[in-house]
Amino acid sequence: MSPSPKKMLASIHDKISSLVHPHRETPNQAQTTISNATASLTPSNNWDYTITFIGAKDLARGDILSSDPYLEAYLGSPDDPTSLVFITGVQWVTLNPKWDATWELVNVPEDTMMEIFVKDKDRMKEDTDLGKTSLLLNGKLEGTREHVLDIWRSESRKRGQVFIKTVATRTTGQAAQLTHPSTKGPAQFSRHTSYAAGMLTGEKKFEFYTYRIRLYHVLDIFGPDVNGYQHWNVDYDAAKRIFADTLEGGNIRNALHSQHSYLYRHDKSCQYGALVRADDLGRLLHGQRLIENPSQDLKMVVFTYSIIPKGLYFSETGAAFFQDFMSKHAMHANRAPEVVYSGEFRLFRDEHHNGDWTLLIDNNSGTYAPKKEDLPKLRELFERNFPDLVVVALDHEDPYLKDIRQATKKAEEEQAAQRSQPLLSLFGNMSSVSDDKLEM
């Protein structure tokens, strides 16, 4: 009799822990890190800022009766992909939104202009501009300051105000060694709910979630040049069909765009927030699951992801037909021909090492086939966004990963056999290509 999936995973759990353990800092290493971080205490001429976008009042109406406002802030031109950017969540049906969203910046040069745009979120068309304003970041803001900024709809017409609080201190430590301003955090997330997709998964729940996390330092680590990103895999037959300059390829890309737009749409069911610690990420992905089944082995829960300059896009990948169909790298990347990185990940607590939240992430994507040489960059990206998260980045051919995938697949097959699978695809009419023939 073959071992159960649970026993198979238990047998390889020590292997996972052995992967994690070498990456943990010893007390001496941790002290060295702290010493390095405080080595340069001489203040620079630049500034660190904690900027809180409190809210706004008396906004213009973007719709007939009200607005669904959100705020965008830029250090640099909005058209420059290297500019630092911060986006709040959406407040629905109000002209007096309260965002209470915080942006932490380091090493900002004197007299840097922060451009601010207030927009109305539209579900079926392009978002409506409600106006703009700006704030000059310099030494005059040292300490704590509160700002009331008029929102200008044109050069001569203003409507509404934005409320902002800033805390400014001189840049010291490692941040003073940077050659450009950078975002300290926290990473902003949005969770998007699809009830139609949830019903078609065949699961007991009726929600299907997709997630977007605006990871910072993507351009710092991977660079701004898209030529250095992961191009679609020219040796992969399915990718050739997706990105072919043919009628079929165009239809497939249109279907992927439709799927992406539907699953990542903003509505009142969206959840917005900030992820400061690894525990925040764990609660976001597993909070309800742990309430309903505290003993569930989280290593069996797999997420498929794509990282593009705008952020990390992902959803859970499972055995159910519809759920698996949704979790495709090209869809998450919104049919982009290049991605920063893509693959699969698992997030779990390692009970053998202080219950640390551990991210086991790989490059398992046939569509983009990310280079294993960039795995250290991937690990650094997540460590910089979540300093207390244990990150293990492995190539998809790693034998440990193969063992884990085999055990997970067996468990999924057993679960799938216990429930009926829906035959209807929500997006079946969007492409002439059958889903079982197109592996993305």
Short mmCIF file of C-alpha atoms in Angstrom, two decimals:
data_model
loop_
_atom_site.label_atom_id
_atom_site.label_comp_id
_atom_site.label_asym_id
_atom_site.label_seq_id
_atom_site.Cartn_x
_atom_site.Cartn_y
_atom_site.Cartn_z
CA MET A 1 0.00 0.00 0.00
CA SER A 2 1.41 3.36 -1.00
CA PRO A 3 1.82 5.96 1.76
CA SER A 4 -0.88 8.60 2.19
CA PRO A 5 -0.22 12.13 0.92
CA LYS A 6 -0.05 13.32 4.52
CA LYS A 7 2.64 10.77 5.36
CA MET A 8 4.50 11.56 2.14
CA LEU A 9 4.59 15.23 3.06
CA ALA A 10 5.63 14.40 6.61
CA SER A 11 8.51 12.34 5.30
CA ILE A 12 9.86 15.24 3.27
CA HIS A 13 9.14 17.91 5.87
CA ASP A 14 12.58 17.50 7.41
CA LYS A 15 14.01 18.09 3.97
CA ILE A 16 12.17 21.40 3.78
CA SER A 17 13.41 22.36 7.23
CA SER A 18 16.96 21.45 6.27
CA LEU A 19 16.64 23.85 3.36
CA VAL A 20 15.38 26.59 5.63
CA HIS A 21 17.89 26.14 8.44
CA PRO A 22 21.06 27.13 6.52
CA HIS A 23 19.37 30.40 5.52
CA ARG A 24 18.58 31.45 9.11
CA GLU A 25 20.95 33.92 10.74
CA THR A 26 22.91 32.82 13.78
CA PRO A 27 23.03 35.28 16.70
CA ASN A 28 26.50 36.38 15.62
CA GLN A 29 25.33 36.92 12.04
CA ALA A 30 22.32 38.86 13.22
CA GLN A 31 24.54 41.09 15.37
CA THR A 32 26.81 41.69 12.39
CA THR A 33 23.79 42.71 10.32
CA ILE A 34 22.71 45.17 13.01
CA SER A 35 26.23 46.56 13.26
CA ASN A 36 26.41 47.08 9.50
CA ALA A 37 23.02 48.77 9.50
CA THR A 38 24.15 51.29 12.13
CA ALA A 39 27.72 51.70 10.89
CA SER A 40 27.02 54.97 9.13
CA LEU A 41 25.25 57.23 11.63
CA THR A 42 26.39 60.49 10.12
CA PRO A 43 23.31 62.18 8.66
CA SER A 44 23.30 62.80 4.93
CA ASN A 45 21.77 65.73 3.12
CA ASN A 46 18.77 63.59 2.18
CA TRP A 47 15.60 62.77 4.06
CA ASP A 48 13.52 59.81 5.21
CA TYR A 49 9.75 60.30 5.20
CA THR A 50 6.74 58.60 6.68
CA ILE A 51 3.84 59.96 4.64
CA THR A 52 0.26 59.21 5.67
CA PHE A 53 -2.46 59.93 3.15
CA ILE A 54 -5.26 60.54 5.64
CA GLY A 55 -8.13 61.32 3.29
CA ALA A 56 -9.87 64.00 1.27
CA LYS A 57 -13.07 66.04 1.31
CA ASP A 58 -15.46 67.72 -1.10
CA LEU A 59 -14.20 65.79 -4.13
CA ALA A 60 -15.72 66.20 -7.56
CA ARG A 61 -18.24 63.60 -8.70
CA GLY A 62 -16.78 61.03 -11.04
CA ASP A 63 -20.12 59.30 -11.47
CA ILE A 64 -23.64 60.71 -11.63
CA LEU A 65 -24.13 61.00 -7.88
CA SER A 66 -20.78 60.29 -6.22
CA SER A 67 -17.25 58.95 -6.68
CA ASP A 68 -15.19 55.86 -5.84
CA PRO A 69 -11.94 57.70 -5.07
CA TYR A 70 -8.38 56.51 -4.67
CA LEU A 71 -5.04 58.32 -4.64
CA GLU A 72 -1.80 57.90 -6.56
CA ALA A 73 1.47 59.53 -5.46
CA TYR A 74 4.69 59.67 -7.49
CA LEU A 75 8.28 60.64 -6.87
CA GLY A 76 9.19 61.40 -10.45
CA SER A 77 7.13 61.50 -13.61
CA PRO A 78 4.05 59.23 -13.72
CA ASP A 79 5.18 58.25 -17.22
CA ASP A 80 8.61 57.09 -16.01
CA PRO A 81 8.55 53.37 -15.07
CA THR A 82 11.45 53.96 -12.66
CA SER A 83 9.51 56.54 -10.61
CA LEU A 84 8.49 55.53 -7.11
CA VAL A 85 4.73 55.17 -6.83
CA PHE A 86 2.17 54.63 -4.09
CA ILE A 87 -1.52 53.82 -4.61
CA THR A 88 -4.19 53.69 -1.92
CA GLY A 89 -7.19 51.42 -1.88
CA VAL A 90 -10.55 52.51 -3.25
CA GLN A 91 -13.19 54.11 -1.03
CA TRP A 92 -16.61 53.40 -2.50
CA VAL A 93 -19.45 55.88 -3.04
CA THR A 94 -18.08 58.88 -1.17
CA LEU A 95 -16.83 62.40 -1.81
CA ASN A 96 -15.03 62.42 1.56
CA PRO A 97 -12.77 59.34 1.55
CA LYS A 98 -10.62 58.19 4.47
CA TRP A 99 -7.59 56.22 3.29
CA ASP A 100 -5.20 56.26 6.28
CA ALA A 101 -2.53 54.74 4.05
CA THR A 102 1.18 55.10 4.89
CA TRP A 103 4.17 55.33 2.55
CA GLU A 104 7.70 55.11 3.96
CA LEU A 105 10.52 56.58 1.89
CA VAL A 106 14.27 56.74 2.46
CA ASN A 107 17.10 58.82 0.98
CA VAL A 108 14.87 61.42 -0.68
CA PRO A 109 16.92 64.36 -2.03
CA GLU A 110 16.19 67.91 -0.94
CA ASP A 111 13.43 69.64 -2.93
CA THR A 112 11.92 66.50 -4.44
CA MET A 113 8.42 67.08 -5.76
CA MET A 114 5.74 64.52 -4.89
CA GLU A 115 2.98 64.54 -7.50
CA ILE A 116 -0.45 63.47 -6.25
CA PHE A 117 -3.44 62.41 -8.36
CA VAL A 118 -6.95 61.65 -7.13
CA LYS A 119 -9.01 59.38 -9.38
CA ASP A 120 -12.44 57.78 -9.53
CA LYS A 121 -12.39 54.01 -10.00
CA ASP A 122 -14.62 52.98 -12.91
CA ARG A 123 -15.49 49.32 -13.39
CA MET A 124 -16.37 49.34 -17.07
CA LYS A 125 -14.21 52.14 -18.50
CA GLU A 126 -11.03 54.11 -17.88
CA ASP A 127 -10.74 55.69 -14.45
CA THR A 128 -11.78 59.36 -14.20
CA ASP A 129 -9.32 62.05 -13.09
CA LEU A 130 -10.69 64.05 -10.16
CA GLY A 131 -7.72 66.41 -9.94
CA LYS A 132 -4.12 66.70 -8.84
CA THR A 133 -1.89 68.47 -6.36
CA SER A 134 1.73 68.31 -5.20
CA LEU A 135 3.95 68.59 -2.14
CA LEU A 136 7.59 69.72 -2.12
CA LEU A 137 9.66 67.43 0.10
CA ASN A 138 12.52 69.32 1.76
CA GLY A 139 14.05 70.41 5.07
CA LYS A 140 11.10 72.66 5.87
CA LEU A 141 9.11 69.50 6.64
CA GLU A 142 11.52 68.25 9.31
CA GLY A 143 9.66 66.70 12.22
CA THR A 144 5.92 66.11 12.03
CA ARG A 145 3.79 68.26 9.76
CA GLU A 146 0.16 68.20 8.66
CA HIS A 147 -0.85 69.45 5.22
CA VAL A 148 -4.12 70.48 3.62
CA LEU A 149 -3.62 70.59 -0.15
CA ASP A 150 -6.09 71.96 -2.68
CA ILE A 151 -6.98 69.62 -5.52
CA TRP A 152 -6.79 71.29 -8.92
CA ARG A 153 -8.96 70.05 -11.76
CA SER A 154 -7.35 72.55 -14.14
CA GLU A 155 -4.90 75.44 -13.83
CA SER A 156 -7.68 77.79 -12.74
CA ARG A 157 -10.26 75.50 -11.16
CA LYS A 158 -9.96 73.59 -7.90
CA ARG A 159 -12.33 71.20 -6.19
CA GLY A 160 -11.71 69.45 -2.86
CA GLN A 161 -8.75 69.01 -0.55
CA VAL A 162 -6.34 66.22 0.42
CA PHE A 163 -5.13 65.73 4.01
CA ILE A 164 -1.59 64.45 4.51
CA LYS A 165 0.73 63.99 7.48
CA THR A 166 4.51 63.82 7.04
CA VAL A 167 7.27 62.83 9.46
CA ALA A 168 10.74 63.76 8.14
CA THR A 169 14.15 62.86 9.55
CA ARG A 170 17.65 63.00 8.12
CA THR A 171 18.76 59.85 6.32
CA THR A 172 21.32 57.77 8.25
CA GLY A 173 22.68 54.22 8.25
CA GLN A 174 22.65 52.02 5.19
CA ALA A 175 20.00 54.17 3.52
CA ALA A 176 22.52 56.99 3.34
CA GLN A 177 24.68 54.81 1.09
CA LEU A 178 21.97 54.54 -1.57
CA THR A 179 22.42 56.41 -4.82
CA HIS A 180 18.71 57.16 -5.26
CA PRO A 181 15.51 57.39 -3.18
CA SER A 182 13.80 54.15 -2.29
CA THR A 183 10.62 52.85 -0.71
CA LYS A 184 10.95 51.24 2.70
CA GLY A 185 7.39 49.94 2.58
CA PRO A 186 4.95 48.67 3.58
CA ALA A 187 3.80 46.53 0.66
CA GLN A 188 0.22 47.35 -0.32
CA PHE A 189 -2.18 44.57 -1.30
CA SER A 190 -5.58 44.12 -2.85
CA ARG A 191 -7.63 40.93 -2.69
CA HIS A 192 -10.19 40.50 -5.46
CA THR A 193 -13.21 38.22 -5.12
CA SER A 194 -15.01 36.35 -7.89
CA TYR A 195 -18.15 34.52 -6.79
CA ALA A 196 -18.85 33.13 -10.27
CA ALA A 197 -15.38 31.61 -10.48
CA GLY A 198 -15.71 30.28 -6.94
CA MET A 199 -18.96 28.46 -7.78
CA LEU A 200 -17.32 26.77 -10.75
CA THR A 201 -14.35 25.44 -8.80
CA GLY A 202 -16.49 22.76 -7.18
CA GLU A 203 -15.21 23.80 -3.77
CA LYS A 204 -17.45 24.17 -0.71
CA LYS A 205 -16.70 27.89 -0.61
CA PHE A 206 -18.20 30.26 -3.15
CA GLU A 207 -15.35 32.71 -3.45
CA PHE A 208 -12.31 32.62 -5.69
CA TYR A 209 -9.56 35.03 -4.69
CA THR A 210 -6.87 36.67 -6.74
CA TYR A 211 -4.23 38.83 -5.08
CA ARG A 212 -2.07 41.74 -6.08
CA ILE A 213 0.82 42.89 -3.89
CA ARG A 214 2.72 45.99 -4.88
CA LEU A 215 6.22 44.75 -4.12
CA TYR A 216 8.84 47.42 -3.69
CA HIS A 217 12.48 47.29 -4.90
CA VAL A 218 11.58 45.36 -8.07
CA LEU A 219 13.48 47.81 -10.25
CA ASP A 220 16.28 48.14 -7.67
CA ILE A 221 16.95 44.41 -7.82
CA PHE A 222 15.97 43.33 -11.34
CA GLY A 223 16.65 46.65 -13.08
CA PRO A 224 14.37 48.85 -15.19
CA ASP A 225 15.32 47.38 -18.59
CA VAL A 226 12.65 44.93 -19.81
CA ASN A 227 15.29 43.29 -21.99
CA GLY A 228 16.69 41.83 -18.79
CA TYR A 229 13.35 40.30 -17.77
CA GLN A 230 12.03 36.82 -18.54
CA HIS A 231 10.82 36.70 -22.15
CA TRP A 232 8.15 34.19 -23.08
CA ASN A 233 9.63 30.77 -23.69
CA VAL A 234 10.28 30.40 -27.43
CA ASP A 235 10.91 26.67 -26.95
CA TYR A 236 7.51 26.02 -25.36
CA ASP A 237 4.77 25.08 -27.84
CA ALA A 238 1.92 26.54 -25.79
CA ALA A 239 3.78 29.85 -25.41
CA LYS A 240 4.36 29.95 -29.15
CA ARG A 241 0.61 29.69 -29.71
CA ILE A 242 -0.17 32.34 -27.09
CA PHE A 243 2.22 34.95 -28.45
CA ALA A 244 2.06 34.07 -32.15
CA ASP A 245 1.28 36.92 -34.52
CA THR A 246 -1.74 35.05 -35.85
CA LEU A 247 -5.51 35.22 -35.52
CA GLU A 248 -5.43 32.33 -33.07
CA GLY A 249 -2.68 33.99 -31.01
CA GLY A 250 -4.64 37.24 -30.92
CA ASN A 251 -7.76 35.41 -29.77
CA ILE A 252 -5.86 33.67 -27.00
CA ARG A 253 -4.28 36.92 -25.77
CA ASN A 254 -7.68 38.62 -25.83
CA ALA A 255 -9.08 35.76 -23.75
CA LEU A 256 -6.22 36.09 -21.26
CA HIS A 257 -6.81 39.84 -21.00
CA SER A 258 -10.53 39.27 -20.41
CA GLN A 259 -9.79 36.74 -17.70
CA HIS A 260 -7.27 39.06 -16.03
CA SER A 261 -9.62 42.05 -16.16
CA TYR A 262 -12.48 40.03 -14.69
CA LEU A 263 -10.53 38.40 -11.89
CA TYR A 264 -8.61 41.54 -10.91
CA ARG A 265 -11.50 43.98 -11.18
CA HIS A 266 -12.15 46.42 -8.33
CA ASP A 267 -15.55 46.42 -6.64
CA LYS A 268 -17.00 46.67 -3.17
CA SER A 269 -15.89 43.13 -2.32
CA CYS A 270 -12.21 44.09 -2.73
CA GLN A 271 -10.07 44.11 0.37
CA TYR A 272 -7.17 46.59 0.64
CA GLY A 273 -4.40 46.92 3.18
CA ALA A 274 -0.71 46.93 4.02
CA LEU A 275 1.61 44.01 4.74
CA VAL A 276 4.23 44.99 7.31
CA ARG A 277 5.31 41.59 8.61
CA ALA A 278 5.36 38.00 7.42
CA ASP A 279 2.47 37.29 9.78
CA ASP A 280 0.36 39.81 7.84
CA LEU A 281 1.03 37.85 4.66
CA GLY A 282 0.19 34.58 6.40
CA ARG A 283 -3.13 35.91 7.67
CA LEU A 284 -4.00 37.28 4.24
CA LEU A 285 -3.46 33.95 2.46
CA HIS A 286 -4.36 31.47 5.18
CA GLY A 287 -6.37 33.29 7.87
CA GLN A 288 -9.80 31.86 7.06
CA ARG A 289 -8.32 28.47 6.21
CA LEU A 290 -6.68 28.18 9.63
CA ILE A 291 -9.91 29.16 11.37
CA GLU A 292 -11.88 26.47 9.53
CA ASN A 293 -9.18 23.78 9.68
CA PRO A 294 -6.31 24.62 12.08
CA SER A 295 -4.59 21.29 11.43
CA GLN A 296 -4.38 21.70 7.64
CA ASP A 297 -0.89 21.24 6.25
CA LEU A 298 -0.20 24.55 4.50
CA LYS A 299 2.64 23.04 2.49
CA MET A 300 -0.04 21.42 0.33
CA VAL A 301 -1.50 24.81 -0.64
CA VAL A 302 0.12 26.02 -3.87
CA PHE A 303 -0.05 29.48 -5.42
CA THR A 304 0.79 30.38 -9.02
CA TYR A 305 2.35 33.81 -9.47
CA SER A 306 3.69 36.29 -11.99
CA ILE A 307 5.70 39.38 -11.12
CA ILE A 308 5.54 42.35 -13.46
CA PRO A 309 6.77 45.90 -12.70
CA LYS A 310 3.32 46.81 -11.34
CA GLY A 311 3.46 44.08 -8.72
CA LEU A 312 2.99 40.45 -7.74
CA TYR A 313 -0.18 38.83 -9.15
CA PHE A 314 -1.25 35.38 -7.98
CA SER A 315 -3.99 32.97 -6.97
CA GLU A 316 -4.25 29.56 -5.42
CA THR A 317 -3.70 26.63 -7.77
CA GLY A 318 -5.70 23.49 -7.09
CA ALA A 319 -7.00 20.33 -8.69
CA ALA A 320 -10.43 21.68 -9.58
CA PHE A 321 -10.73 22.30 -13.31
CA PHE A 322 -11.79 25.92 -13.18
CA GLN A 323 -9.33 26.84 -10.42
CA ASP A 324 -6.45 25.31 -12.33
CA PHE A 325 -7.55 27.04 -15.53
CA MET A 326 -7.46 30.41 -13.80
CA SER A 327 -4.04 30.01 -12.27
CA LYS A 328 -1.93 30.51 -15.35
CA HIS A 329 1.13 32.70 -15.54
CA ALA A 330 0.18 34.46 -18.75
CA MET A 331 -3.24 35.37 -17.35
CA HIS A 332 -1.80 36.74 -14.11
CA ALA A 333 0.71 38.74 -16.15
CA ASN A 334 -2.14 40.11 -18.30
CA ARG A 335 -0.65 38.55 -21.48
CA ALA A 336 2.67 40.39 -21.03
CA PRO A 337 5.41 39.07 -23.35
CA GLU A 338 7.96 39.58 -20.55
CA VAL A 339 7.70 39.16 -16.81
CA VAL A 340 10.11 39.98 -14.01
CA TYR A 341 9.67 36.43 -12.73
CA SER A 342 7.03 33.69 -12.43
CA GLY A 343 6.49 30.28 -10.92
CA GLU A 344 4.80 28.74 -7.89
CA PHE A 345 5.10 29.21 -4.14
CA ARG A 346 3.98 27.79 -0.81
CA LEU A 347 3.68 29.77 2.42
CA PHE A 348 3.69 27.84 5.69
CA ARG A 349 4.89 27.91 9.28
CA ASP A 350 7.93 25.76 9.98
CA GLU A 351 7.20 24.14 13.33
CA HIS A 352 10.77 22.85 13.51
CA HIS A 353 12.17 26.39 13.49
CA ASN A 354 10.24 28.61 15.89
CA GLY A 355 7.10 28.55 13.76
CA ASP A 356 8.68 30.98 11.30
CA TRP A 357 6.61 31.85 8.26
CA THR A 358 8.49 30.30 5.36
CA LEU A 359 8.11 31.08 1.67
CA LEU A 360 9.18 28.21 -0.59
CA ILE A 361 9.21 29.75 -4.07
CA ASP A 362 10.36 28.49 -7.44
CA ASN A 363 10.52 29.23 -11.18
CA ASN A 364 8.07 26.55 -12.31
CA SER A 365 6.59 28.29 -15.35
CA GLY A 366 6.64 26.75 -18.81
CA THR A 367 5.32 29.94 -20.41
CA TYR A 368 8.23 32.14 -19.28
CA ALA A 369 10.87 29.64 -18.03
CA PRO A 370 12.59 32.11 -15.66
CA LYS A 371 16.36 31.73 -15.38
CA LYS A 372 17.48 29.89 -12.28
CA GLU A 373 20.45 32.27 -12.11
CA ASP A 374 17.98 34.99 -11.02
CA LEU A 375 16.65 33.01 -8.04
CA PRO A 376 18.95 34.93 -5.62
CA LYS A 377 17.36 38.16 -6.87
CA LEU A 378 13.92 36.69 -6.28
CA ARG A 379 14.86 35.75 -2.75
CA GLU A 380 16.28 39.22 -2.09
CA LEU A 381 13.10 40.85 -3.39
CA PHE A 382 10.90 39.06 -0.85
CA GLU A 383 13.39 39.46 1.98
CA ARG A 384 13.50 43.21 1.44
CA ASN A 385 9.70 43.47 1.41
CA PHE A 386 9.25 41.08 4.37
CA PRO A 387 12.44 41.13 6.51
CA ASP A 388 11.11 38.54 8.99
CA LEU A 389 10.04 36.08 6.29
CA VAL A 390 12.20 33.00 5.71
CA VAL A 391 12.64 32.77 1.94
CA VAL A 392 13.87 29.65 0.13
CA ALA A 393 14.09 30.04 -3.65
CA LEU A 394 14.67 26.83 -5.59
CA ASP A 395 14.87 25.78 -9.21
CA HIS A 396 11.84 23.78 -10.34
CA GLU A 397 14.10 20.80 -11.05
CA ASP A 398 15.28 20.61 -7.44
CA PRO A 399 14.67 17.05 -6.12
CA TYR A 400 13.06 18.37 -2.93
CA LEU A 401 10.51 20.29 -4.96
CA LYS A 402 9.80 17.25 -7.10
CA ASP A 403 9.05 15.22 -3.96
CA ILE A 404 6.73 17.91 -2.66
CA ARG A 405 4.92 18.27 -5.99
CA GLN A 406 4.42 14.51 -6.21
CA ALA A 407 2.88 14.36 -2.74
CA THR A 408 0.69 17.39 -3.39
CA LYS A 409 -0.51 16.03 -6.73
CA LYS A 410 -1.52 12.75 -5.13
CA ALA A 411 -3.45 14.60 -2.42
CA GLU A 412 -5.19 16.80 -5.00
CA GLU A 413 -6.20 13.78 -7.07
CA GLU A 414 -7.76 12.16 -4.03
CA GLN A 415 -9.63 15.36 -3.19
CA ALA A 416 -10.79 15.78 -6.80
CA ALA A 417 -12.15 12.23 -6.86
CA GLN A 418 -14.41 13.08 -3.92
CA ARG A 419 -16.24 15.89 -5.64
CA SER A 420 -17.88 16.34 -9.00
CA GLN A 421 -16.13 18.60 -11.44
CA PRO A 422 -18.10 21.31 -13.26
CA LEU A 423 -17.94 21.14 -17.03
CA LEU A 424 -18.77 24.74 -17.73
CA SER A 425 -16.01 27.32 -18.18
CA LEU A 426 -16.94 30.93 -17.50
CA PHE A 427 -14.68 32.06 -20.30
CA GLY A 428 -15.34 29.28 -22.77
CA ASN A 429 -16.77 31.69 -25.35
CA MET A 430 -13.75 33.98 -25.24
CA SER A 431 -11.42 31.73 -27.22
CA SER A 432 -11.77 29.09 -29.86
CA VAL A 433 -8.91 27.16 -28.25
CA SER A 434 -9.97 24.36 -25.94
CA ASP A 435 -8.49 24.74 -22.47
CA ASP A 436 -7.33 21.15 -22.21
CA LYS A 437 -5.13 21.67 -25.25
CA LEU A 438 -3.61 24.91 -24.05
CA GLU A 439 -1.28 24.57 -21.09
CA MET A 440 -0.26 28.00 -19.85
#
